[in-house]
Each structure stands twice: as C-alpha cells, then as structure tokens.
XYZ file of C-alpha atoms in Angstrom:
496
model
C -19.672 29.582 9.099
C -16.670 27.347 10.057
C -16.519 24.128 11.898
C -13.773 21.422 12.242
C -11.842 23.397 9.524
C -14.480 23.160 6.611
C -15.103 26.793 5.876
C -18.382 27.986 4.012
C -19.273 31.569 2.527
C -22.552 33.096 4.059
C -24.557 32.683 0.878
C -24.123 28.962 0.654
C -27.415 27.103 -0.449
C -29.184 25.241 2.486
C -29.010 21.892 0.796
C -25.149 22.132 0.669
C -25.036 23.283 4.211
C -27.210 20.282 4.994
C -24.780 17.948 3.281
C -21.744 19.381 5.391
C -23.507 19.102 8.500
C -23.976 15.501 7.782
C -20.530 15.258 7.030
C -19.311 16.843 10.380
C -21.777 14.157 12.240
C -19.769 11.515 10.299
C -16.512 12.695 11.522
C -17.568 12.584 15.493
C -15.603 9.600 17.111
C -17.481 6.734 18.618
C -14.974 5.486 21.078
C -13.079 7.393 23.850
C -9.775 6.809 21.953
C -7.307 4.244 20.394
C -3.720 2.943 21.433
C -2.276 4.123 18.303
C 1.455 2.997 19.165
C 0.043 -0.492 19.794
C -1.695 -0.403 16.299
C 1.435 0.862 15.071
C 3.669 -1.906 16.426
C 1.194 -4.536 15.196
C 0.685 -3.192 11.743
C 4.779 -3.376 11.266
C 4.789 -6.909 12.613
C 2.324 -8.201 10.063
C 5.036 -7.935 7.493
C 7.023 -10.486 9.457
C 4.242 -13.113 8.917
C 4.171 -12.262 5.086
C 8.118 -12.946 4.740
C 9.162 -15.507 2.181
C 12.628 -17.151 2.212
C 15.144 -17.751 5.152
C 13.710 -16.071 8.079
C 16.233 -14.047 10.347
C 16.990 -14.986 14.132
C 14.997 -11.887 15.094
C 11.770 -13.190 13.699
C 9.105 -12.376 15.966
C 6.100 -14.185 14.751
C 7.271 -17.499 15.643
C 4.730 -19.570 13.966
C 6.233 -18.910 10.682
C 9.176 -21.017 9.317
C 11.444 -20.916 6.478
C 9.712 -21.221 3.009
C 10.487 -21.081 -0.898
C 14.220 -21.406 -0.405
C 14.709 -22.250 -3.794
C 12.918 -19.476 -5.879
C 14.590 -18.481 -9.008
C 16.679 -21.869 -9.356
C 14.641 -22.661 -12.583
C 15.949 -19.250 -13.983
C 19.444 -19.686 -12.743
C 19.075 -16.655 -10.320
C 18.374 -16.203 -6.649
C 14.827 -14.904 -5.875
C 14.462 -15.983 -2.438
C 13.047 -13.521 0.004
C 10.530 -10.719 -0.364
C 6.872 -10.793 0.781
C 3.726 -12.947 -0.118
C 1.247 -10.276 -1.108
C -1.828 -11.516 0.734
C -3.176 -14.859 1.697
C -1.518 -17.030 -1.063
C 2.062 -18.036 -1.508
C 2.797 -16.314 -4.747
C 5.368 -13.241 -4.913
C 3.829 -10.780 -7.045
C 6.409 -8.136 -7.936
C 3.961 -5.400 -8.841
C 2.043 -4.910 -5.587
C 5.245 -5.969 -3.716
C 7.011 -2.877 -5.320
C 4.211 -0.595 -4.435
C 4.158 -1.748 -1.022
C 8.007 -1.000 -0.683
C 7.496 2.471 -1.814
C 4.441 3.208 0.429
C 6.510 1.834 3.212
C 9.468 4.014 2.319
C 7.058 7.178 2.098
C 5.758 6.323 5.586
C 8.986 6.515 6.879
C 10.362 9.307 4.932
C 7.329 11.785 6.330
C 6.668 9.959 9.560
C 9.752 8.182 10.696
C 10.704 10.867 13.027
C 7.803 10.297 15.078
C 7.687 6.546 14.911
C 9.591 6.294 18.236
C 11.124 2.907 18.812
C 8.950 1.411 15.882
C 11.213 3.153 13.366
C 13.862 0.570 13.633
C 11.127 -2.317 12.826
C 9.490 -0.172 9.982
C 13.054 0.250 8.400
C 13.738 -3.601 8.767
C 10.326 -4.237 7.048
C 11.362 -1.870 4.257
C 14.707 -3.735 3.749
C 13.220 -7.009 3.557
C 11.514 -5.728 0.359
C 14.493 -3.830 -1.235
C 16.746 -6.733 -0.731
C 14.428 -8.734 -2.942
C 13.819 -5.978 -5.360
C 17.648 -5.612 -5.724
C 17.872 -9.423 -6.697
C 14.859 -9.099 -8.994
C 16.697 -6.296 -10.925
C 20.290 -7.860 -10.776
C 20.403 -8.646 -14.409
C 20.669 -5.431 -16.561
C 17.666 -5.279 -18.929
C 15.682 -7.663 -17.129
C 13.249 -7.532 -14.077
C 11.820 -10.614 -12.585
C 8.292 -9.703 -11.707
C 6.767 -12.741 -10.501
C 7.569 -16.145 -8.514
C 4.956 -18.946 -8.676
C 2.195 -20.017 -10.979
C -0.691 -18.363 -9.797
C -3.360 -21.022 -10.928
C -1.566 -24.105 -9.202
C -1.131 -21.798 -6.223
C -4.724 -20.921 -5.878
C -5.872 -24.364 -6.630
C -4.342 -25.292 -3.133
C -4.613 -24.578 0.462
C -1.114 -25.204 1.751
C 1.375 -23.471 4.231
C 4.269 -21.591 2.650
C 6.396 -23.930 4.582
C 5.026 -27.035 2.691
C 4.538 -25.627 -0.699
C 4.950 -27.986 -3.671
C 3.171 -25.987 -6.289
C 5.246 -24.670 -9.389
C 7.546 -21.694 -8.737
C 7.656 -20.564 -12.206
C 9.800 -17.441 -12.624
C 8.240 -14.667 -14.827
C 10.300 -11.623 -16.340
C 10.047 -8.611 -18.432
C 12.842 -7.577 -20.806
C 13.171 -5.299 -24.102
C 10.955 -8.051 -26.047
C 8.449 -8.400 -23.350
C 8.246 -4.750 -21.735
C 6.423 -3.833 -18.657
C 6.886 -0.250 -17.808
C 4.437 -0.473 -15.325
C 5.941 -2.835 -12.897
C 9.417 -1.628 -13.760
C 8.425 2.026 -12.956
C 6.828 1.179 -9.679
C 10.119 -0.807 -8.874
C 12.125 2.199 -9.737
C 10.034 4.291 -7.468
C 10.454 1.862 -4.748
C 14.284 1.709 -4.989
C 14.538 5.613 -5.310
C 12.266 6.213 -2.290
C 13.785 3.517 -0.221
C 17.243 5.301 -1.012
C 16.096 8.384 0.887
C 15.348 6.280 3.949
C 18.686 4.589 4.007
C 20.949 7.747 3.408
C 21.099 7.938 7.077
C 20.828 4.196 8.223
C 23.372 2.876 5.469
C 24.753 5.280 3.031
C 26.489 2.564 0.912
C 23.166 0.587 0.664
C 21.436 3.880 -0.135
C 23.692 4.500 -3.067
C 23.128 1.128 -4.307
C 19.451 1.594 -4.223
C 19.434 4.947 -6.188
C 21.966 3.730 -8.949
C 19.641 0.495 -9.351
C 16.651 2.736 -9.469
C 18.308 4.937 -12.181
C 19.050 1.941 -14.306
C 15.544 0.399 -13.832
C 13.654 3.633 -14.742
C 15.768 3.846 -17.905
C 14.840 0.474 -19.000
C 11.182 1.128 -18.197
C 11.298 4.223 -20.172
C 13.052 3.060 -23.136
C 11.035 -0.143 -23.553
C 7.528 1.102 -22.948
C 4.649 -1.255 -22.740
C 2.370 -2.803 -20.273
C 3.217 -5.979 -18.430
C -0.266 -7.418 -18.816
C 0.333 -7.538 -22.378
C 3.619 -9.322 -22.097
C 2.537 -11.899 -19.143
C -1.243 -11.819 -19.468
C -1.794 -15.520 -18.495
C 0.242 -15.185 -15.511
C -0.507 -11.633 -14.003
C -4.202 -11.439 -14.987
C -6.675 -11.342 -13.700
C -4.626 -11.126 -10.355
C -2.558 -8.050 -10.825
C -3.472 -7.087 -14.339
C -2.736 -3.338 -15.066
C -6.018 -1.980 -16.021
C -4.803 1.771 -15.755
C -1.685 1.670 -18.196
C 1.992 2.120 -17.584
C 2.041 5.835 -18.140
C 1.328 6.654 -14.340
C 4.156 4.658 -13.381
C 6.653 6.409 -15.430
C 5.844 9.655 -13.945
C 5.688 7.997 -10.585
C 9.140 6.770 -10.941
C 10.451 9.917 -12.205
C 9.112 11.938 -9.406
C 10.662 9.619 -6.568
C 13.832 9.680 -8.647
C 13.758 13.599 -8.774
C 13.030 13.652 -5.000
C 15.936 11.150 -4.345
C 18.493 12.477 -6.606
C 17.628 16.127 -7.377
C 18.818 15.799 -10.875
C 17.515 18.204 -13.227
C 16.746 15.572 -15.928
C 14.037 13.984 -13.904
C 12.259 17.449 -13.346
C 12.599 18.131 -17.004
C 11.005 14.736 -17.711
C 8.292 15.436 -15.256
C 7.294 18.740 -17.118
C 7.820 17.323 -20.579
C 5.630 14.322 -20.031
C 2.938 15.580 -17.761
C 0.316 15.951 -20.312
C 1.730 13.094 -22.583
C 1.601 10.474 -19.583
C -1.701 11.919 -18.110
C -0.945 13.276 -15.011
C -4.420 14.638 -14.349
C -6.281 11.329 -15.016
C -8.638 9.601 -12.676
C -7.361 11.897 -9.741
C -9.491 10.115 -6.986
C -7.401 6.616 -7.281
C -4.301 5.788 -5.496
C -3.248 2.125 -5.224
C -0.876 -0.718 -6.689
C -2.537 0.049 -10.201
C -3.056 3.512 -10.190
C -0.497 6.280 -9.196
C -2.084 9.566 -10.393
C -3.279 10.996 -6.854
C 0.115 9.947 -5.325
C 2.069 11.599 -8.142
C 0.197 14.909 -7.964
C 0.569 14.901 -3.914
C 4.194 13.976 -3.876
C 5.000 16.751 -6.485
C 2.859 19.256 -4.814
C 5.096 19.480 -1.790
C 7.705 21.415 -3.680
C 4.921 23.937 -5.116
C 3.769 24.707 -1.416
C 7.193 24.802 0.011
C 7.706 27.833 -2.680
C 10.471 25.951 -4.643
C 8.876 24.741 -7.960
C 6.243 27.112 -9.651
C 6.715 25.011 -12.714
C 4.810 22.058 -10.892
C 1.871 24.351 -10.234
C -0.401 22.118 -12.277
C 0.276 19.120 -9.994
C -0.857 21.040 -7.101
C -4.189 22.095 -8.936
C -4.538 18.261 -9.482
C -3.842 17.433 -6.089
C -6.483 20.126 -4.907
C -8.900 18.194 -7.277
C -8.139 14.907 -5.665
C -8.861 16.369 -2.170
C -12.267 17.778 -3.368
C -13.134 14.651 -5.076
C -12.873 12.245 -1.870
C -14.539 14.658 0.680
C -17.728 13.196 1.852
C -21.204 15.283 1.829
C -20.431 17.298 -1.360
C -22.629 16.900 -4.278
C -19.577 16.005 -6.858
C -17.835 13.626 -4.592
C -16.440 10.531 -6.634
C -15.770 8.378 -3.514
C -18.739 6.655 -1.704
C -18.969 6.431 2.028
C -20.736 3.688 3.994
C -23.460 4.458 6.363
C -20.900 4.148 9.140
C -18.527 6.503 7.476
C -16.076 4.221 5.597
C -14.532 5.263 2.444
C -15.942 2.709 -0.014
C -14.985 1.986 -3.733
C -16.549 -1.019 -5.507
C -14.273 -4.039 -5.902
C -12.254 -6.233 -3.791
C -10.150 -5.403 -0.767
C -11.565 -2.009 0.057
C -9.390 -1.206 2.861
C -6.554 -0.793 0.386
C -8.554 2.400 -0.838
C -9.249 3.367 2.771
C -5.374 3.423 3.879
C -3.943 4.644 0.704
C -6.432 7.532 0.193
C -6.322 8.360 4.045
C -2.485 8.402 3.821
C -2.710 10.944 0.966
C -5.010 12.973 2.872
C -2.976 13.088 5.987
C 0.246 13.675 3.776
C -1.116 16.486 1.928
C -2.531 18.144 5.094
C 0.895 18.337 6.595
C 2.221 19.777 3.314
C -0.489 22.466 3.382
C 0.093 23.152 7.089
C 3.566 24.211 6.338
C 2.537 26.503 3.670
C -0.597 27.879 5.499
C -2.936 27.039 3.037
C -6.267 25.384 2.566
C -7.868 23.403 -0.334
C -10.365 25.239 -2.311
C -13.533 22.936 -3.205
C -16.084 25.229 -5.079
C -17.974 27.187 -2.473
C -16.250 25.394 0.192
C -12.644 25.163 1.505
C -11.037 22.087 3.522
C -8.395 23.204 5.864
C -5.436 20.932 6.792
C -6.897 20.095 10.189
C -10.157 18.939 8.696
C -8.206 16.735 6.219
C -6.427 15.042 9.334
C -9.753 14.679 11.069
C -11.227 12.803 8.016
C -8.077 10.560 7.740
C -8.197 10.006 11.718
C -11.883 8.893 11.276
C -10.931 6.250 8.660
C -8.365 4.873 10.922
C -10.402 4.895 13.969
C -13.220 3.132 11.774
C -10.365 0.265 11.209
C -9.673 0.077 14.601
C -13.225 -0.306 16.020
C -15.347 2.847 15.669
C -17.859 1.425 13.309
C -21.260 0.059 13.472
C -20.135 -3.682 14.329
C -17.710 -2.363 17.232
C -14.994 -4.504 15.710
C -11.436 -3.821 14.946
C -10.605 -4.879 11.303
C -6.748 -5.373 12.484
C -6.175 -8.811 13.639
C -4.859 -8.715 17.207
C -5.877 -5.130 17.983
C -8.950 -4.627 20.525
C -11.257 -7.004 22.216
C -12.853 -8.164 18.932
C -11.428 -8.588 15.435
C -11.374 -11.050 12.649
C -10.934 -14.776 13.556
C -10.985 -16.553 10.107
C -8.989 -14.586 7.721
C -8.411 -15.753 4.184
C -4.635 -16.561 4.791
C -3.374 -20.106 4.269
C -0.525 -19.821 6.820
C -2.569 -18.434 9.459
C -5.532 -20.790 9.012
C -3.433 -24.130 8.755
C -1.550 -25.731 11.997
C 1.596 -24.250 12.338
C 4.879 -26.397 11.776
C 5.515 -26.548 15.367
C 2.005 -27.876 16.030
C 1.892 -30.118 13.079
C 5.193 -31.087 11.817
C 3.983 -33.503 9.190
C 3.357 -32.174 5.790
C 0.005 -30.905 4.708
C -0.737 -31.626 1.053
C -2.196 -29.480 -1.440
C -5.857 -30.687 -1.090
C -5.377 -31.915 2.556
C -5.696 -28.249 3.584
C -9.256 -27.605 2.212
C -10.631 -28.856 5.444
C -9.026 -26.143 7.275
C -10.351 -23.689 4.612
C -14.044 -24.786 5.004
C -13.633 -25.105 8.816
C -16.015 -22.688 11.022
C -13.176 -22.498 13.619
C -10.931 -19.521 14.200
C -7.432 -19.661 12.576
C -5.029 -21.272 14.912
C -2.093 -18.628 14.271
C -2.792 -14.984 14.864
C -1.518 -12.865 11.994
C -0.982 -10.094 14.389
C -1.532 -6.581 12.544
C -2.947 -7.977 9.476
C -5.810 -5.715 8.356
C -8.256 -7.430 6.104
C -10.232 -6.325 3.042
C -12.970 -5.051 5.446
C -16.995 -4.581 5.408
C -19.065 -4.236 2.607
C -20.922 -0.813 1.280
C -23.503 -1.407 4.241
C -20.724 -2.054 6.860
C -21.521 -5.671 7.033
C -18.574 -8.091 7.544
C -18.912 -11.987 7.302
C -15.623 -12.997 9.064
C -15.495 -16.125 6.680
C -12.520 -17.437 4.918
C -14.317 -17.935 1.597
C -15.401 -14.357 1.481
C -11.706 -13.363 0.506
C -12.774 -9.850 -0.674
C -13.708 -9.044 2.789
C -11.471 -11.361 4.834
C -8.031 -11.505 3.090
C -5.169 -9.261 4.351
C -2.597 -7.657 1.959
C 0.742 -5.860 2.418
C -0.562 -2.772 0.472
C -3.321 -2.266 2.945
C -0.766 -2.163 5.664
C 2.118 -0.163 4.241
C 0.169 3.248 4.108
C -1.353 2.518 7.482
C 2.295 2.651 9.102
C 2.557 6.039 8.196
C -0.844 7.188 9.427
C -0.561 5.292 12.778
C 2.885 6.889 13.392
C 1.238 10.180 13.061
C -1.759 9.563 15.215
C 0.507 7.860 17.997
C 2.596 10.791 18.161
C -0.294 13.490 18.177
C -3.286 11.999 20.135
C-alpha cells in the first residue's frame, strides 16, 4: 500500500504496518492552517533583538538600544557587532558561525520564494558576516568569543547596561580550534554565494577570507575546547570533535568556489574525518548529517558519482529520523515533536526538519525516493514530516500554544532572556545593576518587551511546557533555533 508517500511492499509484517499507520496519524494536522508568511517575517525580526553593537537607523525592534560598543578594545581590535547567541550577553563565535551558515543556506535554497522578506533575511545574514570578517581580520587568528561567561551568567542585566568583563578569546597556531575555524570558513563561503547577486565585491571578500580561514583550520588541527576549555565549556564545548567542521568547511568552499582542490579534499578525507558518523545529528556541534545532505545534491543532479557514499549516508540519516520505524534513532513526543535529550530541544526540531525539507527538494528534482529497509519514503512524505514539526511549533500541539513569541493567540510570556524580561531603556532610563535585575528574573509577571519571532527551547518529552524564566532549557530562545526555521517557513509560505 502507499499513503502520504510512504510505500510498503505487500508482504510487510503486520507490526510494521501498525507502526506506519500510527505514523500517518501523527502527521495529520490539528489546525486549519497557519500564516507561514507572518511567521517568516517574525522569525527574521527576532535577529534584530539579538543584535550587539551600534544599531542601524532601520532597527525595527525599538526597545533595544546600542550595546557592547567597546568589544575587542582590550585586545586592540574592533569586535563590535554580531549576535548574542541566546538570552545572555556573551558573543559565542561557534554558534554564531553556525547560525550564519544556516541563514545563508536558507537563502540559497529558499530565497527565491521569500518574497519581500528576502531583503530582511539578507540583512540578518550580513549582520553575522560583518562580524565574522572582523573576527578573522588578523591572519592566523580567529577571535571566537567576547565576554566572560561566568561573570555574565552571574548577572541578570540588559545588554545596554552590561558591566561584566568583556574578555576576548582567540585561537591561533599555538591554541588551535579547527571546529570553530572550520565552521567560520563554512559561514563565510556559504554567505559568499548569497552575496554574488547582491554585492559581488563583498562576495569575493567573503570567499577569499573563507579560503584563508579554512587553510588555518586544516593546517593547525585541534579542538577549541582543549585550547579554551575554561571559557567555552560547558557552554559551547565541542563534544563531537573538529573533524566534521573540516569536511563541512570544505563542502561549502567546494560549493562556493567549484575548485577541484576542495572536491579532492572531501574525497580524500571522507573516511579519515568520519563523514558517516552519528548521522542523525545536526547542530552547532555536529555537522555530519548536514555534510551528507549538502554534498548529496550533486549526486542527485547526476554530476558527482564520486560522492555516492555521501548520498548513502544521507539516506541513512533520513531513515534514522522517520517516526514509527523500529530502528529510529530519534524520539517523538506523544504530540509528535522530534525530541532529543538535553537542552533547547527546538534546535534539533528546526535543524533536522530543515534537512528533511532540503533533501526532499533535491530528491524531487531527481525523481528519487529514500529506501529504508522494507519501506520507502518519498519527497512528499519528507516535506509533510517537516511541515508537521513546523506546525507543532506554531500551535498544532497538545497545549495549543505557539512556541514563537508574538505568533498566534497564545505563546510564551516569560522567556529566559535578559533584554526581554527587564524594563527597556526607554521605560527605565536609569541603569539596572548586575544583581538588581534578579527581581525581574524571579518575577511571575510576563516579560515587558516582546522579543517577536523568538522560538524557545520548547516543551519536554511529554509535551509539557512551564513558561518560566528559571527553566532555561525550555524557555530560552537561540539564534540557531531560528536560522533553519527561516528556510522552512519560506518554503511553506510559498507552497501552502
């Protein structure tokens, strides 16, 4: 039988059929539909709330003001700008670079269907790349973090009032960090593709810098968690190793430059750098599934048989996340949400859903399905699975609430975010000190400033959500939750 694009041979065992039928029920929508374009607009607007540095005249979230205007001064460099990663006031380079890569990938694959929001998406991307160019301006050095995370996390204060230590952390040949450097190279290379049509000179600058940063990452191999352990762990400690970021960086440089050296690097290092490892993961720490999906496009276009093993890995990834199959490596909540243990679960939901949608498009062009044992998943089925996850975020869930601030009639009111939870500078011009903000953190009142478009960490494995600031794993938004969601919402806004 075949329903919703999942095909089963006639002799499939009854227990497997039961699992698949339960899966099909999981995919049924709850609501009549969503305004995906409104959600897209808000998902991009969120990035303006995360801006650090001197805000531009066209800043739309007006409750934010300039902040961290002297970043980098202690190291004799200009490191103003960029994004705060989440609800704190530290600029962590590793997740910021991943956010930038995924924003670029969203625009590369879905920019043509973004409509009027493409301009805002490109602005959000450039806010990230402008900072990454500053962070890589000194040859042989990458500045990977601004702000002492311990003093920052000890305070609850607005970024505009920040008086915690803005310590600058870097990697170099003595203290390597191939993971964060490889991701930075990927971000610059991916963004160079976007800016080819918008700003060719800027595009060339990005690509040339990506080449230089990747060469540094590859020549001086090592993990930044070893070099900067006290600053980056346990916050953005690279548990997965730096090998995947080297392949990821090479894959984006190959896509951006079409230079044979990167194709040969990928083929030569596929096994050494473990392309097939942990294929059901994709996020700021683990790029394996993303590498395989990205490279598979060329195989499916009939242009690169030498990358066939990456397509096999990509197929394996798809099978590992399909719900209802006995071997699935990804859990689903009773309400149908992808769930992986640890904090900020929505990062997995949006990143994995982005790969499902992206791969489904590549498969569609090649008229291919994904074989998963005795079943076969069609592109239409993968799109439906990705859409179900997005719909859950927007309100199709047991609590009937949106997990995006400002979307729908009911959404989180007490997100774990300093700027959102404290009075704005306009409402309260006087400085609010480090510990003076604690009463706002503990308050049961809703946040006074709406961080429109922010998607929080989300409910737990049983679909329960506390909507309370101290529960940061559930209530904190991050840039790397929203970046892949921009691509997803662009597609669904254009096609539904």
